[in-house]
C-alpha cells in the first residue's frame, strides 16, 4: 500500500503526507493487535522516516508595521493612482488578526460578519460540509475593522460573499502590498496565518485556544505547535 501511494497512485505524495499515513497505519494495526483482533501487527516493522521541512516564513514586527502603513495609505488614497482603496487594509487586517486560511477567507459571506456586538466585530467561519463543521469558529476582528468594511462595501458593493472575486485576485492584492512595503519574500495568505499564530503565542494565548482559533485538530496541532514555538524564539 505504501509503495502504491508513492509510485503507483498516479498522484504526488509528499513526504509529510506519507509520514502521516504511515503513522496512521502503525497506530491502527497496533491497536488491533493489542485488542487481539489480529494475531500480529503487520505494520510493526515499518520504520518512520523523519521529515524535515523548513520553517514557514513570517513577518517580523517592523515588517508588519510597514505592511499596515502601506495599506493605510491605499485606504486613504495616497497610493500611486491616488484612488481610495480600503480592500488591501481590510484583507490584511482580517488575515493578520484571525489567521484564517485562504479557502476560509474566500468562503466568508457578509452574513457571517457581526458588527453589532459591544465587544467589537466578529466573523463566523462556516463550512458547508458536515464533516468539516468541527472547524467552525467565531473569531474576533480588530477594533475599527467595521469602519473599513463600510468603506469597502461602498466602493466594491459586494452582495453575497465578502470578497466576490477569485483567490488569485486577492493574491495579486497581497503582491502589490508586498512590493510597496519592499518585502523581499513577498506576502501571502500562509505568511499572514503563521504571523498571526506567532504573535498570539508571544502574547501568551492559551495553547488550546490558539489551536481552536486556527481550526486545527489535535494531530495537526502536534505538528504545528513546535514550529510556532521555534518561530517565536528570540534570535541566537
Short mmCIF file of C-alpha atoms in Angstrom, two decimals:
data_model
loop_
_atom_site.label_atom_id
_atom_site.label_comp_id
_atom_site.label_asym_id
_atom_site.label_seq_id
_atom_site.Cartn_x
_atom_site.Cartn_y
_atom_site.Cartn_z
CA UNK A 1 0.00 0.00 0.00
CA UNK A 2 2.78 2.44 0.90
CA UNK A 3 4.62 1.59 -2.33
CA UNK A 4 1.39 2.22 -4.25
CA UNK A 5 0.98 5.60 -2.53
CA UNK A 6 4.41 6.73 -3.63
CA UNK A 7 4.85 5.17 -7.04
CA UNK A 8 1.62 3.74 -8.49
CA UNK A 9 -1.19 6.01 -7.39
CA UNK A 10 -0.67 8.49 -10.18
CA UNK A 11 -0.77 11.47 -7.81
CA UNK A 12 2.05 13.09 -5.85
CA UNK A 13 2.52 12.04 -2.23
CA UNK A 14 4.64 14.50 -0.27
CA UNK A 15 6.98 13.22 2.47
CA UNK A 16 4.73 14.89 5.04
CA UNK A 17 1.60 13.15 3.72
CA UNK A 18 3.47 9.84 3.55
CA UNK A 19 4.58 10.20 7.17
CA UNK A 20 1.02 10.89 8.31
CA UNK A 21 -0.31 7.82 6.53
CA UNK A 22 2.47 5.68 7.93
CA UNK A 23 1.70 6.88 11.47
CA UNK A 24 -1.99 6.13 10.96
CA UNK A 25 -1.22 2.58 9.77
CA UNK A 26 1.10 1.87 12.69
CA UNK A 27 -1.35 3.19 15.28
CA UNK A 28 -4.30 1.36 13.71
CA UNK A 29 -2.67 -2.07 13.45
CA UNK A 30 -1.01 -1.77 16.86
CA UNK A 31 -4.47 -1.09 18.31
CA UNK A 32 -5.94 -4.15 16.54
CA UNK A 33 -3.07 -6.33 17.81
CA UNK A 34 -3.49 -5.06 21.40
CA UNK A 35 -7.18 -5.95 21.27
CA UNK A 36 -6.40 -9.42 19.94
CA UNK A 37 -8.36 -8.84 16.75
CA UNK A 38 -5.28 -9.83 14.72
CA UNK A 39 -2.50 -12.22 15.77
CA UNK A 40 0.38 -9.96 14.89
CA UNK A 41 0.98 -6.35 13.95
CA UNK A 42 1.90 -6.27 10.23
CA UNK A 43 2.97 -2.61 10.49
CA UNK A 44 5.36 -3.10 13.41
CA UNK A 45 8.41 -3.45 11.19
CA UNK A 46 7.68 -0.29 9.21
CA UNK A 47 10.25 2.35 10.06
CA UNK A 48 9.48 6.03 10.40
CA UNK A 49 11.46 8.29 8.13
CA UNK A 50 11.89 11.71 9.71
CA UNK A 51 10.55 14.53 7.57
CA UNK A 52 12.44 17.79 7.68
CA UNK A 53 10.53 20.78 6.40
CA UNK A 54 11.76 24.36 6.54
CA UNK A 55 10.12 26.74 8.98
CA UNK A 56 7.34 28.86 7.49
CA UNK A 57 8.05 32.47 6.59
CA UNK A 58 6.54 35.12 8.84
CA UNK A 59 6.51 38.89 9.10
CA UNK A 60 8.61 40.48 11.82
CA UNK A 61 7.16 43.31 13.86
CA UNK A 62 8.76 46.06 11.79
CA UNK A 63 7.55 44.39 8.59
CA UNK A 64 4.01 44.23 9.98
CA UNK A 65 4.15 47.97 10.60
CA UNK A 66 5.46 48.58 7.08
CA UNK A 67 2.64 46.50 5.58
CA UNK A 68 -0.03 48.28 7.62
CA UNK A 69 1.44 51.66 6.70
CA UNK A 70 1.11 50.73 3.02
CA UNK A 71 -2.49 49.52 3.35
CA UNK A 72 -3.44 52.65 5.32
CA UNK A 73 -2.02 54.81 2.52
CA UNK A 74 -4.01 52.82 -0.03
CA UNK A 75 -7.13 53.22 2.07
CA UNK A 76 -6.62 56.98 2.24
CA UNK A 77 -5.98 57.31 -1.50
CA UNK A 78 -2.30 58.05 -1.08
CA UNK A 79 -1.17 55.33 -3.44
CA UNK A 80 0.37 55.80 -6.90
CA UNK A 81 -3.02 56.10 -8.64
CA UNK A 82 -4.49 58.42 -6.00
CA UNK A 83 -7.64 56.31 -5.63
CA UNK A 84 -9.04 55.29 -2.26
CA UNK A 85 -8.88 51.53 -1.90
CA UNK A 86 -9.80 50.06 1.52
CA UNK A 87 -9.67 46.46 0.29
CA UNK A 88 -5.95 45.82 0.98
CA UNK A 89 -6.30 47.08 4.56
CA UNK A 90 -9.50 45.10 5.07
CA UNK A 91 -7.87 41.91 3.78
CA UNK A 92 -4.53 42.23 5.57
CA UNK A 93 -6.02 43.10 8.96
CA UNK A 94 -8.55 40.28 8.61
CA UNK A 95 -5.82 37.70 7.96
CA UNK A 96 -3.35 39.15 10.44
CA UNK A 97 -5.86 39.07 13.32
CA UNK A 98 -7.72 35.82 12.58
CA UNK A 99 -5.10 33.58 10.97
CA UNK A 100 -7.70 32.02 8.68
CA UNK A 101 -6.77 30.01 5.60
CA UNK A 102 -7.23 31.22 2.03
CA UNK A 103 -10.16 28.86 1.47
CA UNK A 104 -11.84 30.07 4.66
CA UNK A 105 -11.34 33.67 3.63
CA UNK A 106 -12.96 33.08 0.25
CA UNK A 107 -15.91 31.37 1.95
CA UNK A 108 -16.84 34.33 4.18
CA UNK A 109 -20.24 35.79 3.43
CA UNK A 110 -21.44 39.18 4.58
CA UNK A 111 -24.00 37.36 6.73
CA UNK A 112 -21.12 35.71 8.61
CA UNK A 113 -19.91 39.07 9.94
CA UNK A 114 -21.41 40.66 13.05
CA UNK A 115 -20.50 44.27 13.79
CA UNK A 116 -23.26 44.91 16.35
CA UNK A 117 -21.63 43.41 19.44
CA UNK A 118 -20.34 45.52 22.27
CA UNK A 119 -17.07 43.57 22.26
CA UNK A 120 -16.31 44.58 18.67
CA UNK A 121 -16.81 42.98 15.25
CA UNK A 122 -16.59 39.21 14.83
CA UNK A 123 -16.59 36.81 11.90
CA UNK A 124 -18.05 33.32 11.89
CA UNK A 125 -16.02 30.78 9.90
CA UNK A 126 -18.52 28.35 8.37
CA UNK A 127 -18.23 25.09 6.43
CA UNK A 128 -20.83 23.59 4.14
CA UNK A 129 -19.60 20.01 4.51
CA UNK A 130 -20.87 18.38 7.75
CA UNK A 131 -17.57 16.57 8.32
CA UNK A 132 -15.78 19.93 8.49
CA UNK A 133 -18.10 21.54 11.00
CA UNK A 134 -15.68 20.92 13.86
CA UNK A 135 -13.57 23.68 12.29
CA UNK A 136 -16.32 26.27 12.55
CA UNK A 137 -15.50 29.06 14.95
CA UNK A 138 -16.22 32.64 15.99
CA UNK A 139 -13.23 34.97 15.68
CA UNK A 140 -12.67 38.47 16.99
CA UNK A 141 -11.81 41.19 14.49
CA UNK A 142 -9.63 44.23 15.27
CA UNK A 143 -11.14 47.49 16.55
CA UNK A 144 -12.07 49.82 13.73
CA UNK A 145 -12.42 46.98 11.24
CA UNK A 146 -16.17 47.66 10.88
CA UNK A 147 -15.41 51.17 9.56
CA UNK A 148 -13.05 49.77 6.95
CA UNK A 149 -15.74 47.26 5.98
CA UNK A 150 -18.24 50.08 5.45
CA UNK A 151 -15.80 51.92 3.18
CA UNK A 152 -15.06 48.72 1.29
CA UNK A 153 -18.75 47.97 0.73
CA UNK A 154 -19.38 51.48 -0.57
CA UNK A 155 -16.72 51.07 -3.24
CA UNK A 156 -16.90 47.38 -4.19
CA UNK A 157 -20.60 46.75 -3.42
CA UNK A 158 -20.34 43.03 -2.57
CA UNK A 159 -23.69 41.24 -2.37
CA UNK A 160 -23.12 37.73 -1.07
CA UNK A 161 -19.52 36.88 -0.28
CA UNK A 162 -17.20 39.35 1.39
CA UNK A 163 -14.74 39.01 -1.50
CA UNK A 164 -16.71 38.32 -4.71
CA UNK A 165 -13.58 37.62 -6.73
CA UNK A 166 -11.09 34.81 -7.22
CA UNK A 167 -8.43 33.89 -4.70
CA UNK A 168 -5.84 34.74 -7.34
CA UNK A 169 -7.18 38.28 -7.44
CA UNK A 170 -6.57 38.66 -3.71
CA UNK A 171 -3.10 37.17 -4.12
CA UNK A 172 -2.37 39.99 -6.56
CA UNK A 173 -3.59 42.46 -3.92
CA UNK A 174 -1.12 40.99 -1.42
CA UNK A 175 1.64 41.05 -4.03
CA UNK A 176 1.05 44.77 -4.62
CA UNK A 177 1.23 45.43 -0.88
CA UNK A 178 4.44 43.41 -0.59
CA UNK A 179 6.02 45.37 -3.42
CA UNK A 180 5.07 48.71 -1.89
CA UNK A 181 6.35 47.58 1.52
CA UNK A 182 9.61 46.27 -0.01
CA UNK A 183 9.15 42.76 1.38
CA UNK A 184 11.89 40.58 -0.16
CA UNK A 185 9.91 37.35 0.30
CA UNK A 186 6.53 38.68 -0.75
CA UNK A 187 3.27 38.39 1.15
CA UNK A 188 0.81 35.51 1.16
CA UNK A 189 -2.19 34.09 2.98
CA UNK A 190 0.04 31.45 4.56
CA UNK A 191 2.60 34.00 5.74
CA UNK A 192 -0.09 36.10 7.43
CA UNK A 193 -1.62 32.99 9.02
CA UNK A 194 1.70 31.98 10.59
CA UNK A 195 2.42 35.56 11.62
CA UNK A 196 -0.92 35.69 13.42
CA UNK A 197 -0.18 32.41 15.21
CA UNK A 198 3.27 33.52 16.37
CA UNK A 199 2.01 36.91 17.55
CA UNK A 200 -0.78 35.24 19.55
CA UNK A 201 1.68 32.75 21.04
CA UNK A 202 4.05 35.55 22.06
CA UNK A 203 1.01 37.33 23.54
CA UNK A 204 0.58 34.28 25.82
CA UNK A 205 -2.64 32.99 24.31
CA UNK A 206 -3.61 29.64 25.83
CA UNK A 207 -2.29 26.89 23.51
CA UNK A 208 -5.61 25.08 23.21
CA UNK A 209 -7.38 28.34 22.49
CA UNK A 210 -4.83 29.09 19.77
CA UNK A 211 -5.32 25.61 18.32
CA UNK A 212 -9.07 26.17 18.12
CA UNK A 213 -8.59 29.67 16.70
CA UNK A 214 -6.55 28.20 13.85
CA UNK A 215 -9.14 25.47 13.30
CA UNK A 216 -6.65 22.63 13.82
CA UNK A 217 -7.24 19.10 15.02
CA UNK A 218 -5.11 17.81 17.88
CA UNK A 219 -3.00 15.76 15.46
CA UNK A 220 -2.31 18.77 13.25
CA UNK A 221 -1.57 20.89 16.30
CA UNK A 222 1.07 18.41 17.45
CA UNK A 223 2.96 19.23 14.25
CA UNK A 224 2.19 22.94 14.21
CA UNK A 225 2.89 23.97 17.81
CA UNK A 226 6.64 23.16 17.78
CA UNK A 227 7.04 25.31 14.65
CA UNK A 228 5.23 28.23 16.28
CA UNK A 229 7.44 27.91 19.36
CA UNK A 230 10.60 27.90 17.24
CA UNK A 231 9.44 30.91 15.22
CA UNK A 232 8.69 32.80 18.44
CA UNK A 233 12.12 32.17 19.93
CA UNK A 234 14.49 35.16 20.15
CA UNK A 235 17.39 35.07 17.67
CA UNK A 236 20.60 33.40 18.79
#
